[in-house]
Coordinates of C-alpha atoms in Angstrom, one line a residue:
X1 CA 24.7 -54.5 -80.7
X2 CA 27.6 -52.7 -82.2
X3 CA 31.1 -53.8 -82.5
X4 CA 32.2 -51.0 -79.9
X5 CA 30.0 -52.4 -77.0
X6 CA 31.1 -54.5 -74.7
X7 CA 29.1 -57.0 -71.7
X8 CA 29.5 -55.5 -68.5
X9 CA 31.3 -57.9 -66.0
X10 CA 30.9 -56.3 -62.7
X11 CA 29.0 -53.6 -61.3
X12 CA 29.8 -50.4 -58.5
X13 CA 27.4 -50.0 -56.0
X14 CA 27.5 -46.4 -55.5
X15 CA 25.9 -46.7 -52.0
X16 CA 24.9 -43.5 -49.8
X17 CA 28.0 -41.6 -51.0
X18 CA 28.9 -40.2 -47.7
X19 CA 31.6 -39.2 -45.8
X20 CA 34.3 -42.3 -44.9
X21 CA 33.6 -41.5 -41.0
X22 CA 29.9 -41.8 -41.6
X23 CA 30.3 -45.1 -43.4
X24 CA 32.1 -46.4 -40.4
X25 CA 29.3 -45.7 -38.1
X26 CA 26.5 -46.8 -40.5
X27 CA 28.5 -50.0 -40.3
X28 CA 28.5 -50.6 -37.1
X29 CA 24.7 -49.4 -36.6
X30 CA 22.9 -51.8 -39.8
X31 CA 25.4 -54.4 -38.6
X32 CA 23.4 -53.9 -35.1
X33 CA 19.9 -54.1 -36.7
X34 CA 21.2 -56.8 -39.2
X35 CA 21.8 -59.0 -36.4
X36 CA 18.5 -58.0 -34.3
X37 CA 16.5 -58.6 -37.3
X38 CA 18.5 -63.0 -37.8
X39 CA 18.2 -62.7 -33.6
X40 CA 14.8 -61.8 -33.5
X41 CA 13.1 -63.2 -35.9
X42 CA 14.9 -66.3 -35.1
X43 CA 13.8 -66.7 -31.6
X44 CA 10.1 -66.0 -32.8
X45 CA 10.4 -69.2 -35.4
X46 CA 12.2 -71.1 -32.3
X47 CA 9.5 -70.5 -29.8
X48 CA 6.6 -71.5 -32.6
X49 CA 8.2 -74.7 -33.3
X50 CA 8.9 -75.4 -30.1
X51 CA 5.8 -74.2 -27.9
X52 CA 2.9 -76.4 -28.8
X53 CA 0.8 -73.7 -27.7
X54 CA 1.7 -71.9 -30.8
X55 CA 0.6 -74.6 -33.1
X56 CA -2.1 -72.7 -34.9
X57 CA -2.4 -71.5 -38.3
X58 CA -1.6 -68.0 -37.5
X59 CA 1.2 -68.7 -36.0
X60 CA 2.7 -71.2 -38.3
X61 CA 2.1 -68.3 -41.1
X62 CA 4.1 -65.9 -39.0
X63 CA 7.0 -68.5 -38.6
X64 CA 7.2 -68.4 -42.6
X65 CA 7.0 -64.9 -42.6
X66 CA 10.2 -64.6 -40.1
X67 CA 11.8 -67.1 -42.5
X68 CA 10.6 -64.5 -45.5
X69 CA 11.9 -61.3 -43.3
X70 CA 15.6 -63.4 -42.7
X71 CA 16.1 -64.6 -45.9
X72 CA 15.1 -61.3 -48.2
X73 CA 17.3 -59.3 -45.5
X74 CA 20.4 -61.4 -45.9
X75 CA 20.3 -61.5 -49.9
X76 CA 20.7 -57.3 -49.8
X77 CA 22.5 -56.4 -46.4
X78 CA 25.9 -58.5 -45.9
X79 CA 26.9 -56.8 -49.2
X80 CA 25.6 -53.2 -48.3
X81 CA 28.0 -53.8 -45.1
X82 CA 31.1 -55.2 -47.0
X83 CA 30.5 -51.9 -49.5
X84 CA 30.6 -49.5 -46.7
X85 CA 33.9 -50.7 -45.3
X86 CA 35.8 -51.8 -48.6
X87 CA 37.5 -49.2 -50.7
X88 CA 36.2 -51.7 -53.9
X89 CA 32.5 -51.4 -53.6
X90 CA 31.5 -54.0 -56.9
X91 CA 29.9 -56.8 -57.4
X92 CA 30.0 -59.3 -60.3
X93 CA 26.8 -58.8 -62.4
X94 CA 25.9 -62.8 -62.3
X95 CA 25.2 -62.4 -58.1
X96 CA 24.2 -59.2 -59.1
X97 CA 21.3 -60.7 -61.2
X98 CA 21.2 -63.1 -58.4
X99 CA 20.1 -60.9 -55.6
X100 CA 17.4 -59.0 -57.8
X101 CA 15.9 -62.8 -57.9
X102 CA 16.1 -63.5 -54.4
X103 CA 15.2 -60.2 -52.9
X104 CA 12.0 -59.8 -55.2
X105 CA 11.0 -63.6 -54.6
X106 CA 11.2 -62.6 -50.9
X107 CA 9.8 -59.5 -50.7
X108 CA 6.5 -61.2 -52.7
X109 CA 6.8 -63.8 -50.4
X110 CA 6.3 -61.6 -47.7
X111 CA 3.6 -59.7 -49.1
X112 CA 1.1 -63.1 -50.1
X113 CA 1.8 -64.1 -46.2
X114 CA 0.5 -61.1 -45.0
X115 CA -2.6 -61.3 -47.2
X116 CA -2.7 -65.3 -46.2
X117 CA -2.7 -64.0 -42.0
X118 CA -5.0 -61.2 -42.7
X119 CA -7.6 -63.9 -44.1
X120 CA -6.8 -66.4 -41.3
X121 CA -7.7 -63.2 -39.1
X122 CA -11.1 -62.5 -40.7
X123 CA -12.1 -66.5 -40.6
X124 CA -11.3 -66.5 -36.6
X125 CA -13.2 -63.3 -35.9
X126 CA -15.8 -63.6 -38.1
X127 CA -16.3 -67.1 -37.9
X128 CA -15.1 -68.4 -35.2
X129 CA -17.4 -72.1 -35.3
X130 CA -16.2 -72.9 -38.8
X131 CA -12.1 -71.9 -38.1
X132 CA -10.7 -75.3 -37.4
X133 CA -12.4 -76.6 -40.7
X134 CA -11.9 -73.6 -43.0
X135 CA -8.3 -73.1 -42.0
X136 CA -7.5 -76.9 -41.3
X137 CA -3.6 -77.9 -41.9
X138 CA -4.1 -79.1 -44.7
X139 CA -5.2 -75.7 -46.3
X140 CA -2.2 -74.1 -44.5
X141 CA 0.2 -76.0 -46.1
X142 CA -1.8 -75.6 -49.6
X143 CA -1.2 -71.4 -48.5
X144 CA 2.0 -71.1 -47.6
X145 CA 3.3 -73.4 -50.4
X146 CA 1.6 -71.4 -53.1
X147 CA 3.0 -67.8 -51.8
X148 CA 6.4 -69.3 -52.1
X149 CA 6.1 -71.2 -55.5
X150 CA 3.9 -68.2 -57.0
X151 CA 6.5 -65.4 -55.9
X152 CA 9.8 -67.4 -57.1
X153 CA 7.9 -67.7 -60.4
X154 CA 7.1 -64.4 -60.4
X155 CA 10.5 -63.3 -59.5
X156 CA 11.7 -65.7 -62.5
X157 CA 9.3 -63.9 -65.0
X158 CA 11.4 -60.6 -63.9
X159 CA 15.0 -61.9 -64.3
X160 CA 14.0 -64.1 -68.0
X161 CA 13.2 -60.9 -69.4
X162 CA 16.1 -58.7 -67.7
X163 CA 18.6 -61.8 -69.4
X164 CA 17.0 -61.2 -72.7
X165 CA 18.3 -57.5 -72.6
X166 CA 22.1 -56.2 -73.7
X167 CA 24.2 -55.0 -70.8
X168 CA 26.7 -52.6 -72.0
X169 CA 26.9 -49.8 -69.2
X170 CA 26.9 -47.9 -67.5
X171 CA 28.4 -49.8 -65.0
X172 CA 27.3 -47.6 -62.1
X173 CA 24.2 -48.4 -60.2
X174 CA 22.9 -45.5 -58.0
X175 CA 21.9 -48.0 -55.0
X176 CA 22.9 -50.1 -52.0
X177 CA 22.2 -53.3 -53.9
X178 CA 20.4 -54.9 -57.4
X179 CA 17.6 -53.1 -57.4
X180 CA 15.5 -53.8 -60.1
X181 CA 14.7 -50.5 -61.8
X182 CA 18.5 -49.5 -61.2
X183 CA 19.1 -52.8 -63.2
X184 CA 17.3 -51.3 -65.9
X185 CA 19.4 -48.9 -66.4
X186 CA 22.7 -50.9 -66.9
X187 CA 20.9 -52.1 -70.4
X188 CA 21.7 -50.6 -73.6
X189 CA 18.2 -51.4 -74.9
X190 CA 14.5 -50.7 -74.8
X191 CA 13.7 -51.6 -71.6
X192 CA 9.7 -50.7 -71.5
X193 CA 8.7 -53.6 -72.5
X194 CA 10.3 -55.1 -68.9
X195 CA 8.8 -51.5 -67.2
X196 CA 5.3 -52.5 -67.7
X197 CA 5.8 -56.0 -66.3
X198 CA 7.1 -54.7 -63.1
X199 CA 4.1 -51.9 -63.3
X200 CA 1.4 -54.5 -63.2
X201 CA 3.1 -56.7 -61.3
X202 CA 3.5 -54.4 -58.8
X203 CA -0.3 -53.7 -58.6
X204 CA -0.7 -57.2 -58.7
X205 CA 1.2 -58.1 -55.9
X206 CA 0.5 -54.5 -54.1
X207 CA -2.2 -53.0 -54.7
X208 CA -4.5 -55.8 -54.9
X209 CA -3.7 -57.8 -51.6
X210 CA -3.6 -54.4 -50.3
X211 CA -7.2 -53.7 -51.1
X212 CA -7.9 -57.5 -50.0
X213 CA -6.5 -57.0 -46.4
X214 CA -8.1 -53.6 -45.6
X215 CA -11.3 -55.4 -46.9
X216 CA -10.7 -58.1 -44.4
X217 CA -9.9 -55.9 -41.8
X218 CA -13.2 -54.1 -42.1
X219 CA -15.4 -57.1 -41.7
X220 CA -13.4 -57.9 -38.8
X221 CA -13.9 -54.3 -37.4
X222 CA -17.7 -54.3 -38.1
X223 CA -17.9 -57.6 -36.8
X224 CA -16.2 -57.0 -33.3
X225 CA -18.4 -53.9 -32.7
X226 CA -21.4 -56.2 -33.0
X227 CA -19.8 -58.7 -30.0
X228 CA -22.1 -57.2 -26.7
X229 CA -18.9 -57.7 -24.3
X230 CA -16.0 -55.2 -23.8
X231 CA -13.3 -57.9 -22.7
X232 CA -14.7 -60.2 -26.2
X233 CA -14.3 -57.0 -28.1
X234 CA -10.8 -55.8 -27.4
X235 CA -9.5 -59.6 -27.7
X236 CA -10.9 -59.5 -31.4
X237 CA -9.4 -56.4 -32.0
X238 CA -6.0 -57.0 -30.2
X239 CA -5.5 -59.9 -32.1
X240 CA -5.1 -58.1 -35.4
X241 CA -3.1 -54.5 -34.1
X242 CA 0.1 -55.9 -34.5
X243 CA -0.7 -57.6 -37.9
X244 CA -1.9 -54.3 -39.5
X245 CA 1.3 -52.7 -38.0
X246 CA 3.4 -54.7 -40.1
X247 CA 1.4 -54.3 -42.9
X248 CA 1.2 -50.6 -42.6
X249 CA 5.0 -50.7 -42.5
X250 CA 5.5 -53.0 -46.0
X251 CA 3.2 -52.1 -48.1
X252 CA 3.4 -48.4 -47.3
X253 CA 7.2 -48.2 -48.2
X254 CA 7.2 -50.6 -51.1
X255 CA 4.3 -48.5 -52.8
X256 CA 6.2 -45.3 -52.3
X257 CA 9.0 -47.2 -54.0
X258 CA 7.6 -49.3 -57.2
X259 CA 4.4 -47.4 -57.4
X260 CA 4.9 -43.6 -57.0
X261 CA 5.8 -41.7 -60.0
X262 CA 9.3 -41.1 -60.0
X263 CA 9.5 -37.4 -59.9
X264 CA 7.9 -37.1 -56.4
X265 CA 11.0 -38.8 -54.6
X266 CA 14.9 -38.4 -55.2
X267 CA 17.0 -41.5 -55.4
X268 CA 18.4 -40.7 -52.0
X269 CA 15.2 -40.7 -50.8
X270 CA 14.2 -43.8 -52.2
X271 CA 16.9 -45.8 -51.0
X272 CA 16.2 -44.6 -47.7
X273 CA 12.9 -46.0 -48.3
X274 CA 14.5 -49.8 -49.6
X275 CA 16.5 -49.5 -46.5
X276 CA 12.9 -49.3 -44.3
X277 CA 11.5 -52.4 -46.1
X278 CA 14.8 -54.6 -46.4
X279 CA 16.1 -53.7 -43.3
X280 CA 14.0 -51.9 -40.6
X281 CA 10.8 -53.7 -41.2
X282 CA 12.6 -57.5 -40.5
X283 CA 14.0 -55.8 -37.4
X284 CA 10.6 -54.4 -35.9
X285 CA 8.5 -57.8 -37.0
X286 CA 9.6 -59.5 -33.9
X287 CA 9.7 -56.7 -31.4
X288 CA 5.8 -55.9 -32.9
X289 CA 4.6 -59.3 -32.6
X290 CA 6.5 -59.8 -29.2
X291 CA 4.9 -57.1 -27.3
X292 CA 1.8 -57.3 -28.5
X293 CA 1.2 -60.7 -28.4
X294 CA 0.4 -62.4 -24.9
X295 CA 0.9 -65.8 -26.5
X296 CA 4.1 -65.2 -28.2
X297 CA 5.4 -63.7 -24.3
X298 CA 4.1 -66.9 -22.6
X299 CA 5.9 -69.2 -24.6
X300 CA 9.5 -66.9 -23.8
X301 CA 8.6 -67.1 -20.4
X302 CA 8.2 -70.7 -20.3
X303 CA 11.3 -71.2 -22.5
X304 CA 13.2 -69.3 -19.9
X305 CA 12.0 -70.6 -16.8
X306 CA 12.1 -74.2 -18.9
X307 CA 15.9 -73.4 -19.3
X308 CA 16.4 -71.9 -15.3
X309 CA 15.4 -75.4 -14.2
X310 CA 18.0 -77.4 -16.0

C-alpha cells in the first residue's frame, strides 16, 4: 500500500436512497414485519418445546430453523431501521465485518436445515418402517450440529480472506447492510481471488442441496402416487407443501442474488431481492408452516385453551 492510503474506519450505508417521507413509512412497515418475523417464529419454537406432540425430528429441525430465520434477520435489520431514521447512516467497519459473518453463517445455516428436513421428508414417506431408526435422536443431533459448525466455518473461510485484503475506500457501500460482494468493493486490492471462493461456495451451498432436495422431493412424489388410497396420498403429499414453499422462497432469491451474472439485475433490484430472503422469508416461515400444518395448529389450540383454564 502507498503512503497516501489510508484504513477505512467506518462505512455509509447508502440504503434505498429515497425520499425522507418514504423512509419514514418503510420504518414503520419493516419495523412491523421485523417484529412478526421474532413474534412468529418465536411462538413456533415455543409450541415445539413445549407440545410433546411436536417432539419428532421434523419438528425439532424446524425449531432450529426459526432460531436460523431470528438470528440471520436481527444481525441485518435493527441497523437497516436505525439507517432509515438517523441523519448519520454509518457503521464502524469492525461490526461491519461482523455482520457479513453472522448473516452468511446464518443464511448457510438455513440452507443445510432445509436440505436436513427435505431428507427427514423422503425417509418418512418413503420409508416409513425404518424412520424411527434411520432418523433416531441421536442422528438429529449429529444433523443439526453439523449445519451449524460447517456454516460458521464456512462463514470464517469468507471473513479470513476478506481480513487479509487492504481497505482504503471507497467508503460507500451501495446496500442496506455488509453485504459481501459490496464488501469487496471497499478493498483497494485484487479481490478475485476471494470472488471465486464465494462462486463455488455458493454452488456448494446452493446449487447442490438444491439439486439434493428436488431429488428427494421426486422419490417422495413417485412414491405417494404408488400409495392405492386417496386420504394416504394427500397426507404424504401435504406433509411436504409447505416445506417446498419455503424452499422455493430461499433458494430462489439467494440464487438470483450470488449466482446470476451481474448484468441481468441492477443493484436496486438486488437489494430488493436481500430484503425477500433477510426479511420477508423469516416473516412468512411461520405463517407457511402454521396454516399448513394441522399439528403445528393443534398444539396453539391446546396452548390457548391450556392458558383459558388458568
Amino acid at each position: 500500500m502507498g503512503s497516501n492510503q489510508t484504513w477505512i474506519s467506518e462505512v455509509i450505508l447508502l440504503g434505498f436512497q429515497v425520499d425522507p417521507e418514504l423512509e419514514v413509512f418503510l420504518f414503520g412497515l419493516f419495523l412491523l414485519f421485523y417484529s412478526l418475523t421474532l413474534l412468529g417464529n418465536s411462538v413456533i419454537l415455543g409450541l415445539i418445546c413445549l407440545d410433546p406432540r411436536l417432539h419428532t425430528p421434523m419438528y425439532f429441525f424446524l425449531s432450529h430453523l426459526a432460531i436460523a430465520y431470528m438470528a440471520y434477520a436481527s444481525s441485518t435489520v435493527p441497523k437497516m431501521l436505525a439507517n432509515l431514521i438517523m441523519q448519520k447512516k454509518t457503521i464502524s467497519f469492525a461490526p461491519c465485518i461482523l455482520q457479513t459473518f453472522l448473516y452468511l453463517a446464518f443464511a448457510v445455516t438455513e440452507c443445510l436445515i432445509l436440505v436436513v428436513m427435505s431428507y427427514d421428508r423422503y425417509v418418512a414417506v418413503c420409508h416409513p418402517l425404518y424412520y424411527s431408526v434411520i432418523m433416531s435422536w441421536r442422528v438429529c443431533t449429529v444433523l443439526a450440529a453439523t449445519c451449524w459448525i460447517f456454516s460458521f466455518l464456512l462463514a470464517l473461510v469468507h471473513i479470513s480472506l476478506i481480513l487479509r485484503l487492504p481497505f482504503c475506500g471507497p467508503q460507500k457501500i451501495n446496500h442496506f447492510f455488509c453485504q459481501i460482494i459490496s464488501v469487496f468493493r471497499l478493498a483497494c486490492a485484487d479481490t478475485r481471488l476471494n470472488q471465486i471462493v464465494l462462486s463455488v461456495g455458493s454452488v456448494f451451498v446452493l446449487v447442490w442441496p438444491l439439486r439434493l432436495v428436488l431429488g428427494s422431493y421426486a422419490r417422495i412424489l413417485a412414491a405417494a402416487l404408488r400409495i392405492q388410497a386417496a386420504e394416504g396420498r394427500r397426507k404424504a403429499l401435504s406433509t411436504c407443501s409447505s416445506h417446498l414453499c419455503v424452499v422455493g422462497l430461499f433458494f430462489g432469491t439467494a440464487i438470483l442474488v450470488y449466482l446470476a451474472p451481474k448484468s441481468s439485475h441492477s443493484q436496486e433490484q438486488r437489494k430488493i431481492l436481500s430484503l425477500l430472503y433477510s426479511l420477508f422469508n423469516p416473516m412468512l416461515n411461520p405463517l407457511i408452516y402454521s396454516l399448513r400444518s394441522a399439528e403445528v395448529k393443534g398444539a396453539l389450540r391446546r396452548f390457548l385453551e391450556k392458558r383459558r383454564s388458568l
